[in-house]
PDB file of C-alpha atoms in Angstrom:
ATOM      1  CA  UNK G   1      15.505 -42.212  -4.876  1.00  0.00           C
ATOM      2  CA  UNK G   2      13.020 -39.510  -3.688  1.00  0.00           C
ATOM      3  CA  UNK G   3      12.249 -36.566  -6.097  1.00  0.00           C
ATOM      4  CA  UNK G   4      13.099 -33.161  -4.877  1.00  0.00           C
ATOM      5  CA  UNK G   5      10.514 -30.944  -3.265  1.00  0.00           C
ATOM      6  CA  UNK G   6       9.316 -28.328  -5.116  1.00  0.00           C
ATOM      7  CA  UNK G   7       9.805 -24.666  -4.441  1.00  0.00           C
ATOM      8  CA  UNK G   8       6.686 -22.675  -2.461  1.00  0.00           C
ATOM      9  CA  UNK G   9       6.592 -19.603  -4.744  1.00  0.00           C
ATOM     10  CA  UNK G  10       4.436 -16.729  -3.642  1.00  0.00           C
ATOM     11  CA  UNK G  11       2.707 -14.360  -6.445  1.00  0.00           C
ATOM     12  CA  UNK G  12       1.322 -11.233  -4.522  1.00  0.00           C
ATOM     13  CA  UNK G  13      -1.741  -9.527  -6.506  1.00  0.00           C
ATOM     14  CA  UNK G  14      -4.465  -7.553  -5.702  1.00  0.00           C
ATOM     15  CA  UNK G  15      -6.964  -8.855  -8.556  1.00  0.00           C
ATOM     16  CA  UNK G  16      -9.430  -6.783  -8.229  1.00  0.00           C
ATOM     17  CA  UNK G  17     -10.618  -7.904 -11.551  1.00  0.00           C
ATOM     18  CA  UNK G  18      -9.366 -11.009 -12.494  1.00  0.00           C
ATOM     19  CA  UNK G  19      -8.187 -11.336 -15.944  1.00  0.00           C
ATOM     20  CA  UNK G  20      -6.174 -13.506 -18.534  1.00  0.00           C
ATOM     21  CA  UNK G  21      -2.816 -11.373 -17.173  1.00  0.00           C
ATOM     22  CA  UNK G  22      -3.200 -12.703 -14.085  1.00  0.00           C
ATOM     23  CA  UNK G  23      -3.652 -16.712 -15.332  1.00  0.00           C
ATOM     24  CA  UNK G  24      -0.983 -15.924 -17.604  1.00  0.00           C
ATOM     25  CA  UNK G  25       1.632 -14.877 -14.365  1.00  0.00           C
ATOM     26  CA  UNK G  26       0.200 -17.659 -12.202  1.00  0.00           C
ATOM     27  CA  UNK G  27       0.585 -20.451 -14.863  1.00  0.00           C
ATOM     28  CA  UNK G  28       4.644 -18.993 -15.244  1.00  0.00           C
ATOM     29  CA  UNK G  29       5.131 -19.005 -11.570  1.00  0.00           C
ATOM     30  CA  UNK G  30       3.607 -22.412 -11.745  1.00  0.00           C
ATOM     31  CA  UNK G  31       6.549 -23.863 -14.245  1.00  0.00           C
ATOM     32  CA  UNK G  32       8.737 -22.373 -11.046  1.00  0.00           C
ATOM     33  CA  UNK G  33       6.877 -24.420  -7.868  1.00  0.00           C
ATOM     34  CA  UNK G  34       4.375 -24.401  -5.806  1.00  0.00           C
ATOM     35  CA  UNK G  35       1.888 -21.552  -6.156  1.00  0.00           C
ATOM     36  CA  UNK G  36       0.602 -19.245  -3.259  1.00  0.00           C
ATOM     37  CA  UNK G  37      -1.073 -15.973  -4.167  1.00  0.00           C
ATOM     38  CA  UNK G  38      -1.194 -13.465  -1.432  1.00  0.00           C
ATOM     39  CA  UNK G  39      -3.870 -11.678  -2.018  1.00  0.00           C
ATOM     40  CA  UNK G  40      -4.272  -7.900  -1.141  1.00  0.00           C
ATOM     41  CA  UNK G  41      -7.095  -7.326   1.555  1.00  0.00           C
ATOM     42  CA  UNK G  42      -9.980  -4.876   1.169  1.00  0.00           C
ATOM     43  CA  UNK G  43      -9.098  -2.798   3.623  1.00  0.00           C
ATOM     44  CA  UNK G  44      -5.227  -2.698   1.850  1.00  0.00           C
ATOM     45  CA  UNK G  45      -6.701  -1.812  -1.449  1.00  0.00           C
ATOM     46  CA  UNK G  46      -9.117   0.666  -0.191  1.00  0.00           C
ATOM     47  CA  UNK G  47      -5.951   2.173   1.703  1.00  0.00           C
ATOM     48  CA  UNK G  48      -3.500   2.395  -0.687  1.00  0.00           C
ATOM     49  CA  UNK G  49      -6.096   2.305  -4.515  1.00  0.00           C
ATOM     50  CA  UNK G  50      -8.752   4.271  -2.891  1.00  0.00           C
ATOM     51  CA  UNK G  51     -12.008   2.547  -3.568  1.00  0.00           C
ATOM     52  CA  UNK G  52     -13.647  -0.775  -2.626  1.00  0.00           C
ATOM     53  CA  UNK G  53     -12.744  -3.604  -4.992  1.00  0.00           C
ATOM     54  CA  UNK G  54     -15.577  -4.696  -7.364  1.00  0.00           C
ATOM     55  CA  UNK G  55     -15.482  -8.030  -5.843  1.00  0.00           C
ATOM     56  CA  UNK G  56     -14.543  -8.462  -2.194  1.00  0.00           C
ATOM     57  CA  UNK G  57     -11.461 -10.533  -0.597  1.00  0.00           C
ATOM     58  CA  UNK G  58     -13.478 -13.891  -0.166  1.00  0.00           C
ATOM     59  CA  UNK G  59     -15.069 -13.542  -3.828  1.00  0.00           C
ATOM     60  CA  UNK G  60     -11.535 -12.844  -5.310  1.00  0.00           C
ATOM     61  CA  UNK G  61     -10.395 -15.673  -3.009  1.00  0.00           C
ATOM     62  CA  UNK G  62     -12.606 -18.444  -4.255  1.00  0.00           C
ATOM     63  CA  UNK G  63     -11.715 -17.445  -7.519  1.00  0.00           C
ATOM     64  CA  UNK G  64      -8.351 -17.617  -7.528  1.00  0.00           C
ATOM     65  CA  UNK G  65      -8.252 -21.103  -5.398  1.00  0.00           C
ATOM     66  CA  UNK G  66     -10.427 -22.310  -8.560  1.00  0.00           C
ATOM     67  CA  UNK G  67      -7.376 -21.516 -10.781  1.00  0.00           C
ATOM     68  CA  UNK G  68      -5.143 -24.701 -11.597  1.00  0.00           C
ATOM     69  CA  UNK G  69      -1.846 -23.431 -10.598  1.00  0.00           C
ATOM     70  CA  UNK G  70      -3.174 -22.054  -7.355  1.00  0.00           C
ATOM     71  CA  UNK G  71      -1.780 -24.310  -4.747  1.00  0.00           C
ATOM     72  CA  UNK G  72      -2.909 -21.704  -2.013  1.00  0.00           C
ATOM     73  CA  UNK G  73      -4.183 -18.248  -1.242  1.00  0.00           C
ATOM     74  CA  UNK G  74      -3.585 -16.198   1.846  1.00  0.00           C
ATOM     75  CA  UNK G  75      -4.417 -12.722   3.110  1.00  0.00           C
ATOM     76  CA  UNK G  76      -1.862 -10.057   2.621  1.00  0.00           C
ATOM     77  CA  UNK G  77      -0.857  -6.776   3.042  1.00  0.00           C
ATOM     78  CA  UNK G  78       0.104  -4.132   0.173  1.00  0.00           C
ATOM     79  CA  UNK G  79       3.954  -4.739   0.055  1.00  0.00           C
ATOM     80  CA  UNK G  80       5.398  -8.205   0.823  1.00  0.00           C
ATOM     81  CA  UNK G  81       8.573  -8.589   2.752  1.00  0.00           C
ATOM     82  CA  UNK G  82      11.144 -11.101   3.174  1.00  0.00           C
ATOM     83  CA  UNK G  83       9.634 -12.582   6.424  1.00  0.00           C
ATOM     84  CA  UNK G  84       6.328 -12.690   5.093  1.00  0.00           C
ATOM     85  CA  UNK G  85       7.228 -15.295   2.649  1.00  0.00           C
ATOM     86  CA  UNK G  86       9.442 -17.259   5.089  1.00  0.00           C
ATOM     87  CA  UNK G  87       6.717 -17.459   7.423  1.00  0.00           C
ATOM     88  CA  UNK G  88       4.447 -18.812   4.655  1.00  0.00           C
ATOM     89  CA  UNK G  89       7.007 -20.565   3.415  1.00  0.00           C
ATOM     90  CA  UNK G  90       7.824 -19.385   0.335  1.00  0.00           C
ATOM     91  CA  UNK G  91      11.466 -19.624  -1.532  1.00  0.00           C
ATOM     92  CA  UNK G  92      10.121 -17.341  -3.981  1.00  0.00           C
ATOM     93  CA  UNK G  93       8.579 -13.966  -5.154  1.00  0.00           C
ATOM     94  CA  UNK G  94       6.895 -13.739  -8.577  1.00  0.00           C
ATOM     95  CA  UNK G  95       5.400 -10.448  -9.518  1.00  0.00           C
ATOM     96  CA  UNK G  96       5.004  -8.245 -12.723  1.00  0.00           C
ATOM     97  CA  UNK G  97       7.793  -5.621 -13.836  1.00  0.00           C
ATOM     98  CA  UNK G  98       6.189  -2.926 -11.425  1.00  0.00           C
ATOM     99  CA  UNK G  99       7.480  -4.590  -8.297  1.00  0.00           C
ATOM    100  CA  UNK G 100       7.876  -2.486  -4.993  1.00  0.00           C
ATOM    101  CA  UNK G 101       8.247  -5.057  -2.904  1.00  0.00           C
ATOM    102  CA  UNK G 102      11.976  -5.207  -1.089  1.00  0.00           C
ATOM    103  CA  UNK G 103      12.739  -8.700  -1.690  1.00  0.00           C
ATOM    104  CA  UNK G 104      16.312 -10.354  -1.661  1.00  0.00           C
ATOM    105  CA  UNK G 105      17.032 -10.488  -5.423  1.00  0.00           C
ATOM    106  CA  UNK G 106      17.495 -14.010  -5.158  1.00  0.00           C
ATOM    107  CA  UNK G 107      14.335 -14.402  -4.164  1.00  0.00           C
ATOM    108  CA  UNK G 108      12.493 -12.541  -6.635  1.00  0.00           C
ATOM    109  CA  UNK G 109      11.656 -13.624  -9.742  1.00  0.00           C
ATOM    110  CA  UNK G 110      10.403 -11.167 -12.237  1.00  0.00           C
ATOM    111  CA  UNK G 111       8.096 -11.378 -15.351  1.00  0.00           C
ATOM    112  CA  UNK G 112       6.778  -8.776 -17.770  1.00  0.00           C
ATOM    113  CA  UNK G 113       3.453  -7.864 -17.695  1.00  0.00           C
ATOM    114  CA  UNK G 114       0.554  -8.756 -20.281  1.00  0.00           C
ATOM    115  CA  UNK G 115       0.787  -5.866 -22.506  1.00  0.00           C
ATOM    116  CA  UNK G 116      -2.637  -4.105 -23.000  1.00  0.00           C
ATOM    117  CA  UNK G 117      -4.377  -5.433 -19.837  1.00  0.00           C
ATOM    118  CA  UNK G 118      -4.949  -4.621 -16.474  1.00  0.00           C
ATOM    119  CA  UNK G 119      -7.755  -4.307 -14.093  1.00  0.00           C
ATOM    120  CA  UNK G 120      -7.669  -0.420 -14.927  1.00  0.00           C
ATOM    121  CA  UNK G 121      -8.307  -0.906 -18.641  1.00  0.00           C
ATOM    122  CA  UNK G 122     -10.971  -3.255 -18.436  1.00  0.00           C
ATOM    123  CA  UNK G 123     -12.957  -0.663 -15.902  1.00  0.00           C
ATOM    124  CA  UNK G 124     -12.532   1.801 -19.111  1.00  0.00           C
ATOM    125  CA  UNK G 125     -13.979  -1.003 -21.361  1.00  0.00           C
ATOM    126  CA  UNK G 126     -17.043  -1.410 -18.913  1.00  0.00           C
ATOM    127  CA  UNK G 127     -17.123   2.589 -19.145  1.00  0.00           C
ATOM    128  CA  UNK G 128     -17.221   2.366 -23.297  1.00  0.00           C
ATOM    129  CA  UNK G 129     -19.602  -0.898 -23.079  1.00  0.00           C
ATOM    130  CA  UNK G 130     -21.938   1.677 -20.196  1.00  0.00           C
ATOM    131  CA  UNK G 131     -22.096   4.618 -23.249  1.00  0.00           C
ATOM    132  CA  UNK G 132     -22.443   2.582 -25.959  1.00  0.00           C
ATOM    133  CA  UNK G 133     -25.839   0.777 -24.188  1.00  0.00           C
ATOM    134  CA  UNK G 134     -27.005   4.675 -23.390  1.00  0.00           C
ATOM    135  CA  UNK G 135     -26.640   6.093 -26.621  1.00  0.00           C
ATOM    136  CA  UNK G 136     -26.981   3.843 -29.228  1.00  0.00           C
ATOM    137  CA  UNK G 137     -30.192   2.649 -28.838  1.00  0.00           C
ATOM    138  CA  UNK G 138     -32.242   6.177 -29.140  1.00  0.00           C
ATOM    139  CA  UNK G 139     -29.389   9.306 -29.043  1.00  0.00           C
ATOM    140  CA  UNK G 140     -31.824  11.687 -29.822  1.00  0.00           C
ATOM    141  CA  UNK G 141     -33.604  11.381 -26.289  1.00  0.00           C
ATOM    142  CA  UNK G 142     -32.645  14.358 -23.715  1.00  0.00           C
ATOM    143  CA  UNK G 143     -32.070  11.454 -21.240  1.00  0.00           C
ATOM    144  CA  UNK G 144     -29.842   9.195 -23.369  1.00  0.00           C
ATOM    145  CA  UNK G 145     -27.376  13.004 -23.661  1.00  0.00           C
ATOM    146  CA  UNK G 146     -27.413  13.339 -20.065  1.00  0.00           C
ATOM    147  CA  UNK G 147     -26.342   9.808 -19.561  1.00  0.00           C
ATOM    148  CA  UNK G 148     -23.399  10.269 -22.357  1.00  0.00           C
ATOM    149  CA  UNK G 149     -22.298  13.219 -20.576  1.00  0.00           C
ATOM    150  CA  UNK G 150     -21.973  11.870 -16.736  1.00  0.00           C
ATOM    151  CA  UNK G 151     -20.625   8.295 -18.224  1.00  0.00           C
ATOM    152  CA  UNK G 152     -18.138  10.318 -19.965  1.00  0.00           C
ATOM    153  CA  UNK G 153     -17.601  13.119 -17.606  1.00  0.00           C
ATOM    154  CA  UNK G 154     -16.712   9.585 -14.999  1.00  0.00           C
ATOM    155  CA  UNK G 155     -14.402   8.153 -17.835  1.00  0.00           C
ATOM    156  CA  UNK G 156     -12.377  11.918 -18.015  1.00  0.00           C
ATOM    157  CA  UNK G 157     -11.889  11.666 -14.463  1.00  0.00           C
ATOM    158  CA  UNK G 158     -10.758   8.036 -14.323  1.00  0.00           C
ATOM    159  CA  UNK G 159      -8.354   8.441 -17.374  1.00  0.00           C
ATOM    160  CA  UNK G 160      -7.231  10.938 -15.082  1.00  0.00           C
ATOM    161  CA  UNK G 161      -5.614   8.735 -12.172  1.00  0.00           C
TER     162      UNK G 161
END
């Protein structure tokens, strides 16, 4: 008796910082089949975010095929359609509760997202981590004011997006 195949289930991300949200969906689309990430290109990012990812496609790349329920990653663009996945293979769409992609509902598989985290907040967290190393060592320095003022003027403006 041969044991059924498992499913090829496709998780599209951009992971421009990786972070435990993003082992916590692969590891649940894991329990489904057969993991392939399609990863977001630069130039997809850059078009659609508007910046340059802190790490580039081939860094976020080797990273994620490190991951143990990363069967595969591939190169995609921003949205994923139907015959995208068919012609990787894939039964199966996992993404978080934002999804835009139009996918067949029975082909898309939804999870919620890890509340409190996302590549966005920990970019803030490097902006608090930035002031607190400027300031707290000698705040009474002209220089150390000027730095709290341009790392939070940056912080305002990102907030703002």
């Amino acid at each position: 008796m041969s044991e059924k195949k498992r499913p090829r289930v496709m998780v599209d991300m951009s992971a421009t910082l990786i972070h435990h949200g993003h082992i916590r969906l692969l590891k649940k689309a894991s329990e489904i089949g057969d993991v392939v990430v399609a990863l977001t290109t630069d130039d997809e990012i850059k078009q659609k975010k508007g910046y340059t990812p802190e790490l580039n496609f081939e860094e976020r790349k080797e990273i994620l095929e490190s991951i143990k329920y990363v069967s595969e990653v591939v190169p995609s663009p921003w949205l994923i359609s139907f015959d995208y996945m068919k012609e990787h293979h894939c039964d199966l769409l996992v993404h978080g509760a934002d999804n835009s992609n139009h996918i067949p509902e029975e082909n898309l598989v939804i999870f919620p997202r890890t509340e409190g985290v996302s590549s966005s907040t920990l970019r803030e967290r490097v902006l608090d981590s930035l002031i607190e190393m400027n300031t707290d060592a000698k705040p009474s320095k002209a220089s150390d004011k000027v730095a709290r003022f341009l790392i939070e003027s940056i912080k305002k403006e990102f907030r703002l997006e």
